[in-house]
mmCIF file with all atom_site columns, C-alpha atoms in Angstrom:
data_model
loop_
_atom_site.group_PDB
_atom_site.id
_atom_site.type_symbol
_atom_site.label_atom_id
_atom_site.label_alt_id
_atom_site.label_comp_id
_atom_site.label_asym_id
_atom_site.label_entity_id
_atom_site.label_seq_id
_atom_site.pdbx_PDB_ins_code
_atom_site.Cartn_x
_atom_site.Cartn_y
_atom_site.Cartn_z
_atom_site.occupancy
_atom_site.B_iso_or_equiv
_atom_site.pdbx_formal_charge
_atom_site.auth_seq_id
_atom_site.auth_comp_id
_atom_site.auth_asym_id
_atom_site.auth_atom_id
_atom_site.pdbx_PDB_model_num
ATOM 1   C CA . UNK A 1 1   ? 0.000   0.000  0.000   1.00 43.00 ? 50  UNK A CA 1
ATOM 2   C CA . UNK A 1 2   ? 3.012   2.307  0.044   1.00 42.00 ? 51  UNK A CA 1
ATOM 3   C CA . UNK A 1 3   ? 3.944   4.217  -3.092  1.00 41.00 ? 52  UNK A CA 1
ATOM 4   C CA . UNK A 1 4   ? 7.481   5.293  -3.846  1.00 36.00 ? 53  UNK A CA 1
ATOM 5   C CA . UNK A 1 5   ? 9.157   7.462  -6.410  1.00 35.00 ? 54  UNK A CA 1
ATOM 6   C CA . UNK A 1 6   ? 11.080  5.571  -9.106  1.00 37.00 ? 55  UNK A CA 1
ATOM 7   C CA . UNK A 1 7   ? 14.616  4.607  -8.130  1.00 39.00 ? 56  UNK A CA 1
ATOM 8   C CA . UNK A 1 8   ? 17.370  6.656  -9.746  1.00 37.00 ? 57  UNK A CA 1
ATOM 9   C CA . UNK A 1 9   ? 20.501  5.283  -11.379 1.00 40.00 ? 58  UNK A CA 1
ATOM 10  C CA . UNK A 1 10  ? 23.228  4.528  -8.772  1.00 40.00 ? 59  UNK A CA 1
ATOM 11  C CA . UNK A 1 11  ? 25.551  7.212  -10.180 1.00 37.00 ? 60  UNK A CA 1
ATOM 12  C CA . UNK A 1 12  ? 22.822  9.852  -10.084 1.00 41.00 ? 61  UNK A CA 1
ATOM 13  C CA . UNK A 1 13  ? 21.704  9.006  -6.570  1.00 40.00 ? 62  UNK A CA 1
ATOM 14  C CA . UNK A 1 14  ? 25.284  9.389  -5.365  1.00 38.00 ? 63  UNK A CA 1
ATOM 15  C CA . UNK A 1 15  ? 25.672  12.741 -7.043  1.00 39.00 ? 64  UNK A CA 1
ATOM 16  C CA . UNK A 1 16  ? 22.527  14.230 -5.563  1.00 39.00 ? 65  UNK A CA 1
ATOM 17  C CA . UNK A 1 17  ? 23.305  13.281 -1.972  1.00 36.00 ? 66  UNK A CA 1
ATOM 18  C CA . UNK A 1 18  ? 22.813  16.454 0.012   1.00 35.00 ? 67  UNK A CA 1
ATOM 19  C CA . UNK A 1 19  ? 20.617  17.976 -2.714  1.00 40.00 ? 68  UNK A CA 1
ATOM 20  C CA . UNK A 1 20  ? 17.391  16.528 -1.392  1.00 37.00 ? 69  UNK A CA 1
ATOM 21  C CA . UNK A 1 21  ? 15.932  19.989 -0.834  1.00 34.00 ? 70  UNK A CA 1
ATOM 22  C CA . UNK A 1 22  ? 15.317  20.152 -4.577  1.00 36.00 ? 71  UNK A CA 1
ATOM 23  C CA . UNK A 1 23  ? 13.970  16.621 -4.943  1.00 35.00 ? 72  UNK A CA 1
ATOM 24  C CA . UNK A 1 24  ? 11.063  15.239 -2.965  1.00 32.00 ? 73  UNK A CA 1
ATOM 25  C CA . UNK A 1 25  ? 11.808  12.206 -0.770  1.00 29.00 ? 74  UNK A CA 1
ATOM 26  C CA . UNK A 1 26  ? 9.972   8.892  -0.865  1.00 30.00 ? 75  UNK A CA 1
ATOM 27  C CA . UNK A 1 27  ? 6.204   8.988  -0.692  1.00 32.00 ? 76  UNK A CA 1
ATOM 28  C CA . UNK A 1 28  ? 4.157   7.167  1.928   1.00 34.00 ? 77  UNK A CA 1
ATOM 29  C CA . UNK A 1 29  ? 0.536   6.307  1.222   1.00 43.00 ? 78  UNK A CA 1
ATOM 30  C CA . UNK A 1 30  ? -0.177  8.212  -1.955  1.00 43.00 ? 79  UNK A CA 1
ATOM 31  C CA . UNK A 1 31  ? -3.836  8.995  -2.453  1.00 42.00 ? 80  UNK A CA 1
ATOM 32  C CA . UNK A 1 32  ? -5.445  8.961  -5.896  1.00 43.00 ? 81  UNK A CA 1
ATOM 33  C CA . UNK A 1 33  ? -7.411  12.041 -6.843  1.00 37.00 ? 82  UNK A CA 1
ATOM 34  C CA . UNK A 1 34  ? -10.798 12.212 -5.142  1.00 40.00 ? 83  UNK A CA 1
ATOM 35  C CA . UNK A 1 35  ? -13.962 13.878 -6.324  1.00 37.00 ? 84  UNK A CA 1
ATOM 36  C CA . UNK A 1 36  ? -14.479 17.419 -5.039  1.00 39.00 ? 85  UNK A CA 1
ATOM 37  C CA . UNK A 1 37  ? -17.726 18.656 -3.641  1.00 42.00 ? 86  UNK A CA 1
ATOM 38  C CA . UNK A 1 38  ? -18.714 15.354 -2.087  1.00 43.00 ? 87  UNK A CA 1
ATOM 39  C CA . UNK A 1 39  ? -21.308 15.407 0.718   1.00 44.00 ? 88  UNK A CA 1
ATOM 40  C CA . UNK A 1 40  ? -18.653 14.251 3.187   1.00 42.00 ? 89  UNK A CA 1
ATOM 41  C CA . UNK A 1 41  ? -16.310 17.148 2.376   1.00 44.00 ? 90  UNK A CA 1
ATOM 42  C CA . UNK A 1 42  ? -17.137 18.874 5.675   1.00 51.00 ? 91  UNK A CA 1
ATOM 43  C CA . UNK A 1 43  ? -16.175 15.849 7.761   1.00 82.00 ? 92  UNK A CA 1
ATOM 44  C CA . UNK A 1 44  ? -13.182 16.203 10.045  1.00 94.00 ? 93  UNK A CA 1
ATOM 45  C CA . UNK A 1 45  ? -10.324 14.059 11.273  1.00 96.00 ? 94  UNK A CA 1
ATOM 46  C CA . UNK A 1 46  ? -10.815 12.809 14.837  1.00 97.00 ? 95  UNK A CA 1
ATOM 47  C CA . UNK A 1 47  ? -7.608  12.778 16.897  1.00 97.00 ? 96  UNK A CA 1
ATOM 48  C CA . UNK A 1 48  ? -7.022  10.861 20.131  1.00 97.00 ? 97  UNK A CA 1
ATOM 49  C CA . UNK A 1 49  ? -3.653  11.419 21.839  1.00 97.00 ? 98  UNK A CA 1
ATOM 50  C CA . UNK A 1 50  ? -2.429  8.102  23.258  1.00 97.00 ? 99  UNK A CA 1
ATOM 51  C CA . UNK A 1 51  ? 0.896   9.354  24.600  1.00 97.00 ? 100 UNK A CA 1
ATOM 52  C CA . UNK A 1 52  ? 2.288   12.876 24.974  1.00 96.00 ? 101 UNK A CA 1
ATOM 53  C CA . UNK A 1 53  ? 5.943   13.243 26.010  1.00 95.00 ? 102 UNK A CA 1
ATOM 54  C CA . UNK A 1 54  ? 6.895   15.820 28.634  1.00 93.00 ? 103 UNK A CA 1
ATOM 55  C CA . UNK A 1 55  ? 9.299   17.505 26.233  1.00 90.00 ? 104 UNK A CA 1
ATOM 56  C CA . UNK A 1 56  ? 7.403   18.623 23.150  1.00 92.00 ? 105 UNK A CA 1
ATOM 57  C CA . UNK A 1 57  ? 9.683   20.422 20.725  1.00 91.00 ? 106 UNK A CA 1
ATOM 58  C CA . UNK A 1 58  ? 9.590   21.022 17.888  1.00 92.00 ? 107 UNK A CA 1
ATOM 59  C CA . UNK A 1 59  ? 5.934   20.556 16.984  1.00 94.00 ? 108 UNK A CA 1
ATOM 60  C CA . UNK A 1 60  ? 5.322   19.417 13.429  1.00 94.00 ? 109 UNK A CA 1
ATOM 61  C CA . UNK A 1 61  ? 4.184   21.935 10.823  1.00 90.00 ? 110 UNK A CA 1
ATOM 62  C CA . UNK A 1 62  ? 3.615   22.079 7.096   1.00 86.00 ? 111 UNK A CA 1
ATOM 63  C CA . UNK A 1 63  ? 6.813   21.394 5.172   1.00 81.00 ? 112 UNK A CA 1
ATOM 64  C CA . UNK A 1 64  ? 8.577   19.508 7.977   1.00 86.00 ? 113 UNK A CA 1
ATOM 65  C CA . UNK A 1 65  ? 10.261  16.185 7.261   1.00 85.00 ? 114 UNK A CA 1
ATOM 66  C CA . UNK A 1 66  ? 8.746   13.597 9.601   1.00 90.00 ? 115 UNK A CA 1
ATOM 67  C CA . UNK A 1 67  ? 9.864   10.107 10.610  1.00 91.00 ? 116 UNK A CA 1
ATOM 68  C CA . UNK A 1 68  ? 7.072   7.857  11.868  1.00 94.00 ? 117 UNK A CA 1
ATOM 69  C CA . UNK A 1 69  ? 5.636   4.371  12.157  1.00 95.00 ? 118 UNK A CA 1
ATOM 70  C CA . UNK A 1 70  ? 1.938   3.789  11.636  1.00 93.00 ? 119 UNK A CA 1
ATOM 71  C CA . UNK A 1 71  ? -0.653  1.064  11.291  1.00 96.00 ? 120 UNK A CA 1
ATOM 72  C CA . UNK A 1 72  ? -3.820  1.460  9.223   1.00 96.00 ? 121 UNK A CA 1
ATOM 73  C CA . UNK A 1 73  ? -7.166  -0.207 9.955   1.00 97.00 ? 122 UNK A CA 1
ATOM 74  C CA . UNK A 1 74  ? -10.614 -0.233 8.361   1.00 97.00 ? 123 UNK A CA 1
ATOM 75  C CA . UNK A 1 75  ? -13.092 1.277  10.800  1.00 97.00 ? 124 UNK A CA 1
ATOM 76  C CA . UNK A 1 76  ? -15.843 -1.015 9.519   1.00 97.00 ? 125 UNK A CA 1
ATOM 77  C CA . UNK A 1 77  ? -14.342 -4.285 10.787  1.00 97.00 ? 126 UNK A CA 1
ATOM 78  C CA . UNK A 1 78  ? -11.011 -3.373 12.392  1.00 97.00 ? 127 UNK A CA 1
ATOM 79  C CA . UNK A 1 79  ? -8.971  -5.269 9.801   1.00 96.00 ? 128 UNK A CA 1
ATOM 80  C CA . UNK A 1 80  ? -5.422  -4.030 9.250   1.00 96.00 ? 129 UNK A CA 1
ATOM 81  C CA . UNK A 1 81  ? -4.609  -2.946 5.704   1.00 95.00 ? 130 UNK A CA 1
ATOM 82  C CA . UNK A 1 82  ? -1.175  -1.425 6.306   1.00 93.00 ? 131 UNK A CA 1
ATOM 83  C CA . UNK A 1 83  ? 1.753   -1.734 8.733   1.00 93.00 ? 132 UNK A CA 1
ATOM 84  C CA . UNK A 1 84  ? 4.902   0.308  8.194   1.00 90.00 ? 133 UNK A CA 1
ATOM 85  C CA . UNK A 1 85  ? 6.918   -2.035 10.425  1.00 91.00 ? 134 UNK A CA 1
ATOM 86  C CA . UNK A 1 86  ? 6.600   -4.861 7.918   1.00 91.00 ? 135 UNK A CA 1
ATOM 87  C CA . UNK A 1 87  ? 8.135   -2.824 5.081   1.00 84.00 ? 136 UNK A CA 1
ATOM 88  C CA . UNK A 1 88  ? 11.613  -1.479 4.383   1.00 77.00 ? 137 UNK A CA 1
ATOM 89  C CA . UNK A 1 89  ? 13.143  -3.829 6.971   1.00 83.00 ? 138 UNK A CA 1
ATOM 90  C CA . UNK A 1 90  ? 10.973  -2.253 9.637   1.00 86.00 ? 139 UNK A CA 1
ATOM 91  C CA . UNK A 1 91  ? 12.438  1.240  9.335   1.00 86.00 ? 140 UNK A CA 1
ATOM 92  C CA . UNK A 1 92  ? 10.115  4.179  10.111  1.00 88.00 ? 141 UNK A CA 1
ATOM 93  C CA . UNK A 1 93  ? 8.814   6.131  7.116   1.00 88.00 ? 142 UNK A CA 1
ATOM 94  C CA . UNK A 1 94  ? 10.104  9.551  6.080   1.00 84.00 ? 143 UNK A CA 1
ATOM 95  C CA . UNK A 1 95  ? 7.791   12.053 4.391   1.00 84.00 ? 144 UNK A CA 1
ATOM 96  C CA . UNK A 1 96  ? 7.158   15.770 4.078   1.00 84.00 ? 145 UNK A CA 1
ATOM 97  C CA . UNK A 1 97  ? 4.069   16.959 5.951   1.00 89.00 ? 146 UNK A CA 1
ATOM 98  C CA . UNK A 1 98  ? 1.312   18.933 4.279   1.00 86.00 ? 147 UNK A CA 1
ATOM 99  C CA . UNK A 1 99  ? 2.379   18.604 0.640   1.00 78.00 ? 148 UNK A CA 1
ATOM 100 C CA . UNK A 1 100 ? 0.228   15.661 -0.467  1.00 83.00 ? 149 UNK A CA 1
ATOM 101 C CA . UNK A 1 101 ? 2.747   12.846 -0.079  1.00 83.00 ? 150 UNK A CA 1
ATOM 102 C CA . UNK A 1 102 ? 0.191   11.136 2.138   1.00 89.00 ? 151 UNK A CA 1
ATOM 103 C CA . UNK A 1 103 ? -3.600  11.166 2.101   1.00 93.00 ? 152 UNK A CA 1
ATOM 104 C CA . UNK A 1 104 ? -5.158  14.462 3.149   1.00 93.00 ? 153 UNK A CA 1
ATOM 105 C CA . UNK A 1 105 ? -6.399  13.030 6.444   1.00 95.00 ? 154 UNK A CA 1
ATOM 106 C CA . UNK A 1 106 ? -2.868  12.070 7.530   1.00 96.00 ? 155 UNK A CA 1
ATOM 107 C CA . UNK A 1 107 ? -1.522  15.486 6.556   1.00 94.00 ? 156 UNK A CA 1
ATOM 108 C CA . UNK A 1 108 ? -4.148  16.971 8.887   1.00 96.00 ? 157 UNK A CA 1
ATOM 109 C CA . UNK A 1 109 ? -3.806  14.357 11.636  1.00 97.00 ? 158 UNK A CA 1
ATOM 110 C CA . UNK A 1 110 ? -0.058  14.822 12.048  1.00 97.00 ? 159 UNK A CA 1
ATOM 111 C CA . UNK A 1 111 ? 0.055   18.605 12.338  1.00 96.00 ? 160 UNK A CA 1
ATOM 112 C CA . UNK A 1 112 ? 1.274   20.034 15.693  1.00 96.00 ? 161 UNK A CA 1
ATOM 113 C CA . UNK A 1 113 ? 2.569   16.642 16.767  1.00 97.00 ? 162 UNK A CA 1
ATOM 114 C CA . UNK A 1 114 ? 5.554   16.161 19.099  1.00 96.00 ? 163 UNK A CA 1
ATOM 115 C CA . UNK A 1 115 ? 8.503   13.796 18.606  1.00 95.00 ? 164 UNK A CA 1
ATOM 116 C CA . UNK A 1 116 ? 7.658   10.759 20.716  1.00 96.00 ? 165 UNK A CA 1
ATOM 117 C CA . UNK A 1 117 ? 3.912   11.401 20.593  1.00 97.00 ? 166 UNK A CA 1
ATOM 118 C CA . UNK A 1 118 ? 1.444   8.633  19.757  1.00 98.00 ? 167 UNK A CA 1
ATOM 119 C CA . UNK A 1 119 ? -1.973  9.267  18.236  1.00 98.00 ? 168 UNK A CA 1
ATOM 120 C CA . UNK A 1 120 ? -4.990  7.289  17.128  1.00 98.00 ? 169 UNK A CA 1
ATOM 121 C CA . UNK A 1 121 ? -6.797  9.100  14.340  1.00 98.00 ? 170 UNK A CA 1
ATOM 122 C CA . UNK A 1 122 ? -10.043 8.443  12.489  1.00 97.00 ? 171 UNK A CA 1
ATOM 123 C CA . UNK A 1 123 ? -10.192 9.711  8.913   1.00 97.00 ? 172 UNK A CA 1
ATOM 124 C CA . UNK A 1 124 ? -13.455 9.995  6.944   1.00 97.00 ? 173 UNK A CA 1
ATOM 125 C CA . UNK A 1 125 ? -13.613 8.800  3.322   1.00 96.00 ? 174 UNK A CA 1
ATOM 126 C CA . UNK A 1 126 ? -13.604 12.376 1.986   1.00 95.00 ? 175 UNK A CA 1
ATOM 127 C CA . UNK A 1 127 ? -10.118 12.888 3.446   1.00 96.00 ? 176 UNK A CA 1
ATOM 128 C CA . UNK A 1 128 ? -8.865  9.420  2.466   1.00 95.00 ? 177 UNK A CA 1
ATOM 129 C CA . UNK A 1 129 ? -9.760  7.469  -0.699  1.00 95.00 ? 178 UNK A CA 1
ATOM 130 C CA . UNK A 1 130 ? -13.329 8.663  -1.163  1.00 94.00 ? 179 UNK A CA 1
ATOM 131 C CA . UNK A 1 131 ? -15.860 6.962  -3.382  1.00 94.00 ? 180 UNK A CA 1
ATOM 132 C CA . UNK A 1 132 ? -13.185 5.271  -5.487  1.00 94.00 ? 181 UNK A CA 1
ATOM 133 C CA . UNK A 1 133 ? -11.473 3.415  -2.657  1.00 94.00 ? 182 UNK A CA 1
ATOM 134 C CA . UNK A 1 134 ? -7.985  2.043  -3.295  1.00 93.00 ? 183 UNK A CA 1
ATOM 135 C CA . UNK A 1 135 ? -8.095  -1.547 -4.507  1.00 91.00 ? 184 UNK A CA 1
ATOM 136 C CA . UNK A 1 136 ? -4.309  -1.961 -4.499  1.00 89.00 ? 185 UNK A CA 1
ATOM 137 C CA . UNK A 1 137 ? -4.274  -1.096 -0.800  1.00 89.00 ? 186 UNK A CA 1
ATOM 138 C CA . UNK A 1 138 ? -7.334  -3.261 -0.054  1.00 91.00 ? 187 UNK A CA 1
ATOM 139 C CA . UNK A 1 139 ? -9.390  -0.200 0.844   1.00 95.00 ? 188 UNK A CA 1
ATOM 140 C CA . UNK A 1 140 ? -13.038 -0.357 -0.317  1.00 96.00 ? 189 UNK A CA 1
ATOM 141 C CA . UNK A 1 141 ? -15.050 2.642  -1.530  1.00 96.00 ? 190 UNK A CA 1
ATOM 142 C CA . UNK A 1 142 ? -16.337 5.075  1.099   1.00 96.00 ? 191 UNK A CA 1
ATOM 143 C CA . UNK A 1 143 ? -14.083 3.601  3.793   1.00 97.00 ? 192 UNK A CA 1
ATOM 144 C CA . UNK A 1 144 ? -13.422 5.353  7.090   1.00 97.00 ? 193 UNK A CA 1
ATOM 145 C CA . UNK A 1 145 ? -9.826  4.679  8.142   1.00 97.00 ? 194 UNK A CA 1
ATOM 146 C CA . UNK A 1 146 ? -8.132  4.455  11.537  1.00 98.00 ? 195 UNK A CA 1
ATOM 147 C CA . UNK A 1 147 ? -4.409  4.998  11.969  1.00 97.00 ? 196 UNK A CA 1
ATOM 148 C CA . UNK A 1 148 ? -2.250  4.445  15.020  1.00 97.00 ? 197 UNK A CA 1
ATOM 149 C CA . UNK A 1 149 ? 0.782   6.709  14.624  1.00 97.00 ? 198 UNK A CA 1
ATOM 150 C CA . UNK A 1 150 ? 4.056   7.005  16.513  1.00 97.00 ? 199 UNK A CA 1
ATOM 151 C CA . UNK A 1 151 ? 6.163   10.019 15.552  1.00 96.00 ? 200 UNK A CA 1
ATOM 152 C CA . UNK A 1 152 ? 9.911   9.734  16.041  1.00 94.00 ? 201 UNK A CA 1
ATOM 153 C CA . UNK A 1 153 ? 11.447  12.871 14.544  1.00 92.00 ? 202 UNK A CA 1
ATOM 154 C CA . UNK A 1 154 ? 10.535  16.315 13.233  1.00 90.00 ? 203 UNK A CA 1
ATOM 155 C CA . UNK A 1 155 ? 13.141  17.951 10.979  1.00 84.00 ? 204 UNK A CA 1
ATOM 156 C CA . UNK A 1 156 ? 13.151  20.959 8.680   1.00 77.00 ? 205 UNK A CA 1
ATOM 157 C CA . UNK A 1 157 ? 11.833  19.735 5.372   1.00 73.00 ? 206 UNK A CA 1
ATOM 158 C CA . UNK A 1 158 ? 13.759  19.621 2.089   1.00 66.00 ? 207 UNK A CA 1
ATOM 159 C CA . UNK A 1 159 ? 11.488  22.309 0.684   1.00 65.00 ? 208 UNK A CA 1
ATOM 160 C CA . UNK A 1 160 ? 11.389  24.560 3.711   1.00 69.00 ? 209 UNK A CA 1
ATOM 161 C CA . UNK A 1 161 ? 11.306  28.347 3.566   1.00 74.00 ? 210 UNK A CA 1
ATOM 162 C CA . UNK A 1 162 ? 14.801  28.367 5.065   1.00 74.00 ? 211 UNK A CA 1
ATOM 163 C CA . UNK A 1 163 ? 16.149  26.155 2.286   1.00 77.00 ? 212 UNK A CA 1
ATOM 164 C CA . UNK A 1 164 ? 14.559  28.322 -0.430  1.00 83.00 ? 213 UNK A CA 1
ATOM 165 C CA . UNK A 1 165 ? 15.933  31.538 1.057   1.00 84.00 ? 214 UNK A CA 1
ATOM 166 C CA . UNK A 1 166 ? 19.388  29.992 1.369   1.00 84.00 ? 215 UNK A CA 1
ATOM 167 C CA . UNK A 1 167 ? 19.535  29.532 -2.411  1.00 87.00 ? 216 UNK A CA 1
ATOM 168 C CA . UNK A 1 168 ? 17.651  32.739 -3.317  1.00 90.00 ? 217 UNK A CA 1
ATOM 169 C CA . UNK A 1 169 ? 20.644  35.058 -2.872  1.00 92.00 ? 218 UNK A CA 1
ATOM 170 C CA . UNK A 1 170 ? 18.980  38.152 -4.376  1.00 94.00 ? 219 UNK A CA 1
ATOM 171 C CA . UNK A 1 171 ? 15.702  37.649 -2.493  1.00 91.00 ? 220 UNK A CA 1
ATOM 172 C CA . UNK A 1 172 ? 13.454  37.909 -5.550  1.00 92.00 ? 221 UNK A CA 1
ATOM 173 C CA . UNK A 1 173 ? 11.438  34.804 -4.585  1.00 89.00 ? 222 UNK A CA 1
ATOM 174 C CA . UNK A 1 174 ? 12.610  32.805 -7.577  1.00 91.00 ? 223 UNK A CA 1
ATOM 175 C CA . UNK A 1 175 ? 15.667  30.662 -8.176  1.00 92.00 ? 224 UNK A CA 1
ATOM 176 C CA . UNK A 1 176 ? 17.806  31.407 -11.213 1.00 94.00 ? 225 UNK A CA 1
ATOM 177 C CA . UNK A 1 177 ? 20.118  28.999 -12.990 1.00 94.00 ? 226 UNK A CA 1
ATOM 178 C CA . UNK A 1 178 ? 23.071  30.971 -11.610 1.00 94.00 ? 227 UNK A CA 1
ATOM 179 C CA . UNK A 1 179 ? 21.796  30.724 -8.015  1.00 92.00 ? 228 UNK A CA 1
ATOM 180 C CA . UNK A 1 180 ? 21.227  26.989 -8.188  1.00 89.00 ? 229 UNK A CA 1
ATOM 181 C CA . UNK A 1 181 ? 24.540  26.489 -9.995  1.00 90.00 ? 230 UNK A CA 1
ATOM 182 C CA . UNK A 1 182 ? 26.308  28.294 -7.154  1.00 91.00 ? 231 UNK A CA 1
ATOM 183 C CA . UNK A 1 183 ? 24.419  26.225 -4.595  1.00 84.00 ? 232 UNK A CA 1
ATOM 184 C CA . UNK A 1 184 ? 25.522  23.002 -6.310  1.00 84.00 ? 233 UNK A CA 1
ATOM 185 C CA . UNK A 1 185 ? 29.143  24.148 -6.277  1.00 86.00 ? 234 UNK A CA 1
ATOM 186 C CA . UNK A 1 186 ? 28.905  24.897 -2.548  1.00 83.00 ? 235 UNK A CA 1
ATOM 187 C CA . UNK A 1 187 ? 27.342  21.506 -1.830  1.00 76.00 ? 236 UNK A CA 1
ATOM 188 C CA . UNK A 1 188 ? 29.978  19.704 -3.879  1.00 78.00 ? 237 UNK A CA 1
ATOM 189 C CA . UNK A 1 189 ? 32.740  21.549 -2.027  1.00 81.00 ? 238 UNK A CA 1
ATOM 190 C CA . UNK A 1 190 ? 31.117  20.781 1.316   1.00 73.00 ? 239 UNK A CA 1
ATOM 191 C CA . UNK A 1 191 ? 30.966  17.002 0.910   1.00 65.00 ? 240 UNK A CA 1
ATOM 192 C CA . UNK A 1 192 ? 34.373  16.782 -0.803  1.00 71.00 ? 241 UNK A CA 1
ATOM 193 C CA . UNK A 1 193 ? 33.486  13.864 -3.084  1.00 71.00 ? 242 UNK A CA 1
ATOM 194 C CA . UNK A 1 194 ? 35.172  13.420 -6.449  1.00 76.00 ? 243 UNK A CA 1
ATOM 195 C CA . UNK A 1 195 ? 32.753  13.759 -9.363  1.00 77.00 ? 244 UNK A CA 1
ATOM 196 C CA . UNK A 1 196 ? 32.929  13.644 -13.103 1.00 83.00 ? 245 UNK A CA 1
ATOM 197 C CA . UNK A 1 197 ? 33.240  17.162 -14.587 1.00 81.00 ? 246 UNK A CA 1
ATOM 198 C CA . UNK A 1 198 ? 29.841  16.751 -16.245 1.00 87.00 ? 247 UNK A CA 1
ATOM 199 C CA . UNK A 1 199 ? 28.059  16.068 -12.922 1.00 85.00 ? 248 UNK A CA 1
ATOM 200 C CA . UNK A 1 200 ? 27.334  19.723 -12.184 1.00 86.00 ? 249 UNK A CA 1
ATOM 201 C CA . UNK A 1 201 ? 25.705  20.465 -15.550 1.00 89.00 ? 250 UNK A CA 1
ATOM 202 C CA . UNK A 1 202 ? 23.805  17.169 -15.554 1.00 87.00 ? 251 UNK A CA 1
ATOM 203 C CA . UNK A 1 203 ? 22.256  17.773 -12.127 1.00 84.00 ? 252 UNK A CA 1
ATOM 204 C CA . UNK A 1 204 ? 21.504  21.424 -12.899 1.00 87.00 ? 253 UNK A CA 1
ATOM 205 C CA . UNK A 1 205 ? 19.654  20.430 -16.080 1.00 87.00 ? 254 UNK A CA 1
ATOM 206 C CA . UNK A 1 206 ? 17.784  17.705 -14.210 1.00 83.00 ? 255 UNK A CA 1
ATOM 207 C CA . UNK A 1 207 ? 16.654  20.128 -11.494 1.00 83.00 ? 256 UNK A CA 1
ATOM 208 C CA . UNK A 1 208 ? 15.219  22.589 -14.008 1.00 88.00 ? 257 UNK A CA 1
ATOM 209 C CA . UNK A 1 209 ? 13.596  19.819 -16.061 1.00 85.00 ? 258 UNK A CA 1
ATOM 210 C CA . UNK A 1 210 ? 11.729  18.573 -12.976 1.00 79.00 ? 259 UNK A CA 1
ATOM 211 C CA . UNK A 1 211 ? 10.953  21.896 -11.290 1.00 82.00 ? 260 UNK A CA 1
ATOM 212 C CA . UNK A 1 212 ? 10.675  24.694 -13.898 1.00 87.00 ? 261 UNK A CA 1
ATOM 213 C CA . UNK A 1 213 ? 7.124   23.789 -14.891 1.00 87.00 ? 262 UNK A CA 1
ATOM 214 C CA . UNK A 1 214 ? 6.377   26.939 -16.917 1.00 92.00 ? 263 UNK A CA 1
ATOM 215 C CA . UNK A 1 215 ? 9.755   26.883 -18.683 1.00 93.00 ? 264 UNK A CA 1
ATOM 216 C CA . UNK A 1 216 ? 10.626  30.509 -17.908 1.00 95.00 ? 265 UNK A CA 1
ATOM 217 C CA . UNK A 1 217 ? 14.162  29.704 -16.783 1.00 94.00 ? 266 UNK A CA 1
ATOM 218 C CA . UNK A 1 218 ? 13.412  30.250 -13.097 1.00 94.00 ? 267 UNK A CA 1
ATOM 219 C CA . UNK A 1 219 ? 12.088  28.049 -10.298 1.00 90.00 ? 268 UNK A CA 1
ATOM 220 C CA . UNK A 1 220 ? 9.439   30.075 -8.509  1.00 88.00 ? 269 UNK A CA 1
ATOM 221 C CA . UNK A 1 221 ? 8.495   29.677 -4.862  1.00 82.00 ? 270 UNK A CA 1
ATOM 222 C CA . UNK A 1 222 ? 5.400   27.776 -5.954  1.00 80.00 ? 271 UNK A CA 1
ATOM 223 C CA . UNK A 1 223 ? 7.319   25.468 -8.284  1.00 81.00 ? 272 UNK A CA 1
ATOM 224 C CA . UNK A 1 224 ? 10.015  24.845 -5.693  1.00 79.00 ? 273 UNK A CA 1
ATOM 225 C CA . UNK A 1 225 ? 7.535   23.947 -2.990  1.00 63.00 ? 274 UNK A CA 1
ATOM 226 C CA . UNK A 1 226 ? 5.224   21.948 -5.282  1.00 42.00 ? 275 UNK A CA 1
ATOM 227 C CA . UNK A 1 227 ? 2.447   22.860 -2.827  1.00 41.00 ? 276 UNK A CA 1
ATOM 228 C CA . UNK A 1 228 ? 3.319   26.436 -1.918  1.00 43.00 ? 277 UNK A CA 1
ATOM 229 C CA . UNK A 1 229 ? 4.174   27.322 1.660   1.00 40.00 ? 278 UNK A CA 1
ATOM 230 C CA . UNK A 1 230 ? 2.002   29.980 3.258   1.00 41.00 ? 279 UNK A CA 1
ATOM 231 C CA . UNK A 1 231 ? 5.133   31.873 4.313   1.00 41.00 ? 280 UNK A CA 1
ATOM 232 C CA . UNK A 1 232 ? 6.378   32.465 0.766   1.00 38.00 ? 281 UNK A CA 1
#
């Protein structure tokens, strides 16, 4: 039931280590498009806090990179349709919060959550897989879902405001080829790895191919964030 981005060639994945702020990390449960305007659109996610640690910092927010384990159940009969501990050798899942890498209900359910916190959340169909369901994940149409979530870490996301501003040297809210080229040079110098002379140009071209959606030669705040941050 977990979707992932296609694997890159070994050489490419080595070259882009440390450049993850320009490339989205692995997806979690990726929701297919759901019909808008459904009668259940006003339904809300129900959140029950099972454990709240004494130290609660930082709290999760949109754009943060989260690390969590979670189990998914059908509310109708309690059957389990997903368990993160049985995948990827049991490692917790990484994903960016609030940008659509998970179903809408999980994006909502995991806001303002502390590292170490555990929650049980109930998600209505309108914020999950809607009328279509998700056959591949064994989720029937109009299914209410229950997730038990344990959050391990909250980090600044790869497409955070801070990361954007770090590259945007002239502060014009868009990233030029020169700005990203300079950023790549700094990252290459920082990690000290030997690379083929063509690596810089290849990665730069790849970044613009995947992010410059309108082809104007710049990566805007909206294009960079995919789902634009409120702060930009």
